[in-house]
């Protein structure tokens, strides 16, 4: 069986993890975006080519574009959404002209991925990312003071949230604010508390049904272009895969995905199969989902989470936690056999380990933690290959 292509995410020339670190980790592909371009602007051809050359000079290839962000106006179908869709289309065409083939994107309102701890201590002294519902509730109800937020959380969570909030000092409060609103890489927007509340207010009239409809209308416009230019569009699931801050989320479950892929139906309307995002929901049976969407998986994020049954989870070692990694990877490799080129995968996130603890890197995107994740996944693929 053919292994998946090994790639690693890189945040561009300002990333503390360098292209040669990625090469040393054994990856052959790079996953990146022109993060310096404001959300909604067209990515010019010369800037794309410049980044591509840099990657190729290090002996790597640019396998996947992650992400071309979707402007809030498009998600809301308001403001200047028509102009932003035109720009999006131009960016797709420009990327295709530069030889890129896969674009990852998401349709999460306001915030991309969300965690409440960036340095959750592991027994050996390393650290992981963590999501704790009571901390999110403390932020939402007592710091942001979102109207009616309290109704969104069960009483036992509110009790914990209040106790947690009471013992926070000023610095700890600021840390929590920046972790939720500005801490995570790849999310192209950062907000002050006031901006964030304003961004939430824009969704007052947009429930899940409306957001789904806006996604469908967006896809009906861009997928024919992607098809013509042979760009595989790969929507990334919601992380975490449930509504937060009263915002709708519509890319969380197996049926959400089936609905998205049906409208419009096209080989180029596909998904990023992210085990860590989908895996947090018990009703997402990951091996079954790989089977169900096998024709539409253009890109894979491999990561596991460990949840505690109360809505909290931390990012576990890649081969531990709740994700049945062996079954998932084995099925993905079977699909790979039916393709002309291997599906690209990346170890999604890693712990901070060893020298990562002394070095600057983006949360979740440490060098050594990801190298370890990638090496374990490579071993898994190697074993599956030999088992046949
Ligand atoms: C987090 C990532 C996300 C992801 C986007 C895709 O580590 O998986 O930032 O890239 O949601 O558009």
Coordinates of C-alpha atoms and ligand atoms in Angstrom, one line a residue:
X1 CA 0.0 0.0 0.0
X2 CA 1.2 3.5 -0.8
X3 CA 2.0 5.8 2.1
X4 CA 0.5 9.3 2.4
X5 CA 2.7 12.2 1.4
X6 CA 4.5 13.6 4.5
X7 CA 4.2 17.3 4.8
X8 CA 4.5 19.9 7.5
X9 CA 3.0 23.3 8.0
X10 CA 5.2 26.3 7.7
X11 CA 4.1 29.9 8.5
X12 CA 6.5 31.6 6.1
X13 CA 9.9 33.3 6.4
X14 CA 9.0 34.7 9.9
X15 CA 8.3 31.2 11.3
X16 CA 10.7 30.2 14.1
X17 CA 10.7 26.7 12.5
X18 CA 12.7 26.8 9.3
X19 CA 12.3 25.0 6.0
X20 CA 15.4 23.0 6.8
X21 CA 14.0 21.9 10.1
X22 CA 11.0 20.5 8.1
X23 CA 13.4 18.8 5.7
X24 CA 15.3 17.3 8.6
X25 CA 12.0 16.0 10.0
X26 CA 11.8 13.9 6.9
X27 CA 8.8 15.6 5.2
X28 CA 8.9 16.2 1.5
X29 CA 6.1 18.7 1.2
X30 CA 5.3 22.0 2.8
X31 CA 1.8 23.4 3.7
X32 CA 1.7 27.1 3.8
X33 CA -0.1 30.3 2.9
X34 CA 0.8 33.9 2.2
X35 CA -0.2 34.9 5.7
X36 CA 1.0 38.5 5.2
X37 CA -1.7 39.2 2.7
X38 CA -4.8 40.7 4.4
X39 CA -7.9 38.4 4.4
X40 CA -9.9 39.1 1.3
X41 CA -7.1 40.5 -0.9
X42 CA -6.0 38.8 -4.1
X43 CA -2.8 36.8 -3.9
X44 CA -0.6 38.1 -6.7
X45 CA 1.2 35.7 -9.0
X46 CA 4.7 37.0 -8.2
X47 CA 4.2 36.7 -4.5
X48 CA 3.0 33.1 -4.9
X49 CA 6.0 32.2 -7.2
X50 CA 8.4 33.9 -4.8
X51 CA 7.2 31.7 -1.9
X52 CA 7.2 28.6 -4.1
X53 CA 10.8 29.2 -5.1
X54 CA 11.9 29.6 -1.5
X55 CA 10.3 26.2 -0.6
X56 CA 11.9 24.5 -3.6
X57 CA 15.3 25.9 -2.9
X58 CA 15.2 24.0 0.4
X59 CA 14.5 20.8 -1.5
X60 CA 10.8 20.7 -0.7
X61 CA 7.6 21.2 -2.6
X62 CA 4.6 23.3 -1.8
X63 CA 2.0 20.6 -1.5
X64 CA -1.1 22.4 -0.1
X65 CA -2.2 25.9 0.4
X66 CA -3.5 26.3 3.9
X67 CA -5.5 28.4 4.0
X68 CA -7.0 30.9 1.6
X69 CA -9.2 32.5 4.3
X70 CA -12.8 33.2 3.5
X71 CA -13.8 36.8 4.4
X72 CA -16.5 37.3 7.0
X73 CA -18.6 39.2 4.5
X74 CA -18.8 36.0 2.4
X75 CA -19.8 33.9 5.4
X76 CA -22.5 36.5 6.1
X77 CA -23.4 37.2 2.5
X78 CA -23.3 40.9 3.4
X79 CA -21.1 43.9 3.0
X80 CA -18.8 43.6 0.1
X81 CA -19.2 39.8 -0.3
X82 CA -19.5 40.0 -4.1
X83 CA -16.1 41.7 -4.4
X84 CA -14.5 39.3 -1.9
X85 CA -15.8 36.3 -3.9
X86 CA -14.4 37.8 -7.1
X87 CA -11.0 38.2 -5.3
X88 CA -11.2 34.6 -4.0
X89 CA -11.8 33.4 -7.5
X90 CA -8.8 35.4 -8.8
X91 CA -6.6 33.9 -6.0
X92 CA -7.7 30.3 -7.0
X93 CA -6.8 31.0 -10.6
X94 CA -3.4 32.6 -9.7
X95 CA -2.6 29.6 -7.5
X96 CA -3.5 27.2 -10.3
X97 CA -1.3 29.2 -12.7
X98 CA 1.6 28.7 -10.3
X99 CA 1.1 25.0 -10.3
X100 CA -0.6 24.6 -6.9
X101 CA -3.3 21.9 -6.7
X102 CA -4.9 21.8 -3.3
X103 CA -6.5 24.7 -1.3
X104 CA -7.6 24.2 2.3
X105 CA -10.1 26.6 3.8
X106 CA -12.7 26.8 6.5
X107 CA -16.1 28.3 7.1
X108 CA -16.0 28.9 10.9
X109 CA -17.7 32.2 11.8
X110 CA -15.4 34.8 13.4
X111 CA -12.9 32.5 15.0
X112 CA -10.8 29.8 13.4
X113 CA -9.7 27.1 15.9
X114 CA -10.0 27.8 19.6
X115 CA -8.2 26.6 22.7
X116 CA -8.1 27.8 26.3
X117 CA -4.6 26.7 27.3
X118 CA -1.5 26.9 25.1
X119 CA 0.8 25.3 27.7
X120 CA -1.1 22.5 29.4
X121 CA 1.6 20.7 31.4
X122 CA 2.2 17.0 30.6
X123 CA 3.8 14.7 33.2
X124 CA 7.3 14.7 31.7
X125 CA 7.6 18.5 31.5
X126 CA 6.4 19.0 27.9
X127 CA 3.2 20.8 27.1
X128 CA 0.1 20.5 24.9
X129 CA -2.9 22.6 23.8
X130 CA -6.1 22.2 25.7
X131 CA -9.7 23.2 25.5
X132 CA -11.7 23.5 28.7
X133 CA -15.4 24.5 28.5
X134 CA -15.5 26.1 32.0
X135 CA -12.6 28.5 31.0
X136 CA -14.4 29.3 27.7
X137 CA -17.5 30.0 29.8
X138 CA -15.5 32.2 32.2
X139 CA -14.2 34.3 29.3
X140 CA -17.6 34.4 27.6
X141 CA -19.8 35.3 30.7
X142 CA -17.4 37.3 32.9
X143 CA -14.8 38.9 30.7
X144 CA -16.6 39.4 27.4
X145 CA -19.9 39.6 29.1
X146 CA -21.8 38.5 26.0
X147 CA -25.5 39.0 26.5
X148 CA -27.4 35.8 27.4
X149 CA -24.1 33.8 27.3
X150 CA -25.0 32.1 30.6
X151 CA -27.9 30.3 28.9
X152 CA -25.4 28.4 26.7
X153 CA -23.7 26.5 29.5
X154 CA -25.0 23.9 31.9
X155 CA -25.2 25.0 35.6
X156 CA -22.3 22.8 36.7
X157 CA -20.0 24.4 34.1
X158 CA -21.1 27.8 35.2
X159 CA -20.2 27.0 38.8
X160 CA -16.7 26.0 37.7
X161 CA -16.4 29.0 35.4
X162 CA -17.3 31.4 38.2
X163 CA -14.8 29.8 40.6
X164 CA -12.1 29.9 38.0
X165 CA -12.8 33.5 37.1
X166 CA -12.7 34.6 40.7
X167 CA -9.2 33.4 41.3
X168 CA -7.7 34.9 38.1
X169 CA -5.3 37.8 38.5
X170 CA -5.1 40.6 35.9
X171 CA -2.2 38.9 33.9
X172 CA -4.0 35.6 33.9
X173 CA -7.1 37.3 32.6
X174 CA -5.1 38.9 29.8
X175 CA -3.5 35.6 28.9
X176 CA -6.9 34.0 28.6
X177 CA -8.1 36.8 26.4
X178 CA -5.2 36.6 24.1
X179 CA -5.3 32.8 24.0
X180 CA -8.9 32.9 22.8
X181 CA -8.8 36.0 20.6
X182 CA -5.3 36.3 19.3
X183 CA -3.2 33.4 20.4
X184 CA -3.5 30.9 17.6
X185 CA -1.6 30.9 14.3
X186 CA -3.4 30.5 11.0
X187 CA -6.5 32.4 12.2
X188 CA -6.1 35.5 10.1
X189 CA -8.1 37.8 12.3
X190 CA -7.2 39.1 15.7
X191 CA -9.7 41.0 17.8
X192 CA -9.9 43.3 20.8
X193 CA -12.8 42.4 23.2
X194 CA -14.9 45.2 21.6
X195 CA -14.1 44.2 18.1
X196 CA -14.9 40.6 19.0
X197 CA -18.3 41.4 20.4
X198 CA -19.0 43.5 17.3
X199 CA -18.0 40.6 15.0
X200 CA -20.4 38.3 17.0
X201 CA -23.2 40.8 16.7
X202 CA -23.0 40.7 12.9
X203 CA -24.2 37.1 13.2
X204 CA -27.4 38.0 15.1
X205 CA -29.5 37.1 12.0
X206 CA -27.4 34.2 10.8
X207 CA -28.3 30.9 12.2
X208 CA -27.0 27.5 11.1
X209 CA -29.5 27.2 8.3
X210 CA -28.5 30.6 6.9
X211 CA -24.8 29.9 7.3
X212 CA -25.2 26.6 5.4
X213 CA -27.0 28.4 2.6
X214 CA -24.3 31.0 2.4
X215 CA -21.6 28.2 2.2
X216 CA -23.6 26.5 -0.6
X217 CA -24.0 29.7 -2.6
X218 CA -20.2 30.4 -2.1
X219 CA -19.4 26.9 -3.4
X220 CA -21.7 27.1 -6.3
X221 CA -19.7 30.1 -7.5
X222 CA -16.2 29.0 -6.8
X223 CA -16.3 25.2 -7.5
X224 CA -16.8 25.6 -11.3
X225 CA -13.7 27.8 -11.3
X226 CA -11.8 25.3 -9.3
X227 CA -12.9 22.6 -11.6
X228 CA -11.8 24.5 -14.7
X229 CA -8.4 25.2 -13.2
X230 CA -8.0 21.8 -11.6
X231 CA -7.7 23.0 -8.0
X232 CA -9.0 20.7 -5.3
X233 CA -10.9 22.7 -2.7
X234 CA -10.6 21.0 0.7
X235 CA -12.9 22.4 3.5
X236 CA -11.5 22.0 7.0
X237 CA -13.9 21.0 9.8
X238 CA -14.8 23.2 12.7
X239 CA -12.4 23.0 15.6
X240 CA -13.9 22.3 18.1
X241 CA -16.8 20.7 16.2
X242 CA -19.7 22.4 18.1
X243 CA -21.1 25.9 18.3
X244 CA -19.2 28.4 20.5
X245 CA -20.0 32.0 21.6
X246 CA -23.6 31.5 20.2
X247 CA -22.2 31.2 16.7
X248 CA -23.4 28.6 14.3
X249 CA -21.0 25.9 13.1
X250 CA -21.9 23.8 10.1
X251 CA -18.8 21.7 9.2
X252 CA -18.8 19.5 12.3
X253 CA -20.5 16.2 11.6
X254 CA -20.5 13.4 9.0
X255 CA -23.9 14.6 7.7
X256 CA -22.7 18.2 7.5
X257 CA -19.9 17.0 5.2
X258 CA -22.3 14.9 3.1
X259 CA -24.5 18.0 2.6
X260 CA -21.6 20.2 1.6
X261 CA -20.2 17.6 -0.9
X262 CA -23.6 17.2 -2.5
X263 CA -23.9 20.9 -3.4
X264 CA -22.4 21.2 -5.9
X265 CA -21.2 17.7 -6.6
X266 CA -17.8 17.8 -8.1
X267 CA -14.4 16.0 -7.7
X268 CA -13.0 19.4 -6.8
X269 CA -15.4 20.0 -4.0
X270 CA -13.7 18.1 -1.2
X271 CA -12.5 18.0 2.3
X272 CA -9.5 18.2 4.6
X273 CA -9.9 15.1 6.8
X274 CA -8.8 16.4 10.2
X275 CA -8.9 13.6 12.8
X276 CA -8.3 16.0 15.7
X277 CA -11.3 18.2 14.9
X278 CA -13.8 15.5 13.9
X279 CA -12.5 13.2 16.6
X280 CA -13.8 15.3 19.5
X281 CA -17.4 14.3 18.8
X282 CA -18.4 10.8 19.8
X283 CA -21.0 10.6 17.0
X284 CA -18.2 11.0 14.4
X285 CA -17.0 7.5 13.6
X286 CA -13.7 8.4 12.0
X287 CA -13.0 5.1 10.1
X288 CA -16.6 5.1 8.8
X289 CA -16.2 8.7 7.7
X290 CA -13.0 7.9 5.8
X291 CA -15.0 5.3 3.9
X292 CA -18.0 7.5 3.4
X293 CA -16.0 10.4 1.9
X294 CA -13.2 8.5 0.3
X295 CA -13.5 10.2 -3.1
X296 CA -13.4 13.6 -1.6
X297 CA -10.4 13.6 0.8
X298 CA -7.8 15.9 -0.7
X299 CA -5.7 16.5 2.4
X300 CA -5.3 15.0 5.8
X301 CA -4.5 16.4 9.3
X302 CA -3.5 13.6 11.7
X303 CA -3.7 14.4 15.4
X304 CA -5.4 12.8 18.4
X305 CA -7.3 14.3 21.3
X306 CA -8.0 13.0 24.8
X307 CA -11.4 14.1 26.1
X308 CA -12.7 13.7 29.7
X309 CA -16.4 13.2 29.0
X310 CA -17.2 16.8 30.2
X311 CA -16.5 18.7 27.0
X312 CA -12.8 19.2 27.7
X313 CA -9.9 17.8 25.7
X314 CA -6.2 18.1 25.3
X315 CA -4.0 17.1 22.4
X316 CA -2.7 13.7 23.0
X317 CA 0.3 11.9 21.5
X318 CA -0.4 11.2 17.8
X319 CA -0.9 7.5 18.3
X320 CA -2.8 7.7 21.7
X321 CA -6.0 9.4 22.8
X322 CA -9.4 8.9 21.3
X323 CA -8.6 8.8 17.6
X324 CA -8.3 5.2 16.3
X325 CA -5.2 6.2 14.3
X326 CA -4.3 2.8 13.0
X327 CA -7.8 2.2 11.5
X328 CA -7.9 5.7 10.0
X329 CA -4.5 5.6 8.4
X330 CA -5.0 2.1 7.1
X331 CA -8.2 3.1 5.3
X332 CA -6.6 6.3 4.0
X333 CA -3.7 4.2 2.6
X334 CA -6.2 2.0 0.8
X335 CA -7.7 5.0 -0.8
X336 CA -4.3 6.2 -1.7
X337 CA -3.9 3.0 -3.8
X338 CA -6.7 4.2 -6.1
X339 CA -5.1 7.6 -6.7
X340 CA -2.5 8.7 -9.2
X341 CA -0.6 10.7 -6.5
X342 CA -0.5 10.1 -2.7
X343 CA -2.8 12.2 -0.6
X344 CA -0.8 14.8 1.4
X345 CA -1.0 14.5 5.2
X346 CA 0.6 16.6 7.9
X347 CA 1.1 15.8 11.6
X348 CA -1.4 18.4 12.9
X349 CA 0.1 20.1 15.9
X350 CA 2.7 18.7 18.3
X351 CA 3.6 19.0 21.9
X352 CA 6.3 21.4 23.1
X353 CA 9.2 19.1 23.9
X354 CA 12.9 19.2 24.6
X355 CA 14.4 22.2 22.9
X356 CA 11.0 23.4 21.8
X357 CA 10.6 24.7 25.3
X358 CA 13.5 27.2 24.8
X359 CA 12.7 28.2 21.3
X360 CA 10.1 30.5 19.7
X361 CA 7.4 28.8 17.7
X362 CA 3.7 29.1 17.0
X363 CA 1.3 27.3 19.5
X364 CA 0.9 23.8 18.3
X365 CA 3.6 24.1 15.6
X366 CA 6.8 23.3 17.5
X367 CA 9.6 21.7 15.6
X368 CA 10.5 18.7 17.8
X369 CA 6.9 17.9 18.9
X370 CA 5.8 17.7 15.3
X371 CA 8.9 15.8 14.2
X372 CA 8.0 13.2 16.9
X373 CA 4.4 13.0 15.6
X374 CA 5.5 12.7 12.0
X375 CA 8.0 10.0 12.9
X376 CA 5.4 8.0 14.7
X377 CA 3.0 8.3 11.9
X378 CA 5.7 7.3 9.4
X379 CA 6.4 4.2 11.5
X380 CA 2.7 3.4 11.4
X381 CA 2.5 3.8 7.7
X382 CA 5.6 1.7 7.3
X383 CA 4.1 -1.1 9.3
X384 CA 0.8 -0.9 7.4
X385 CA 2.7 -1.1 4.1
X386 CA 4.5 -4.2 5.2
X387 CA 1.3 -5.9 6.5
X388 CA -0.1 -5.3 3.0
Ligands
LIG1 C1 -5.1 24.6 13.2 C2 -5.5 24.4 11.8 C3 -6.5 25.5 11.3 C4 -6.8 25.3 9.9 C5 -7.8 26.1 9.3 C6 -8.1 25.6 7.9 O1 -4.1 24.1 13.5 O2 -5.9 23.2 11.5 O3 -5.9 26.8 11.5 O4 -5.7 25.5 9.2 O5 -9.0 26.1 10.0 O6 -8.7 26.6 7.1

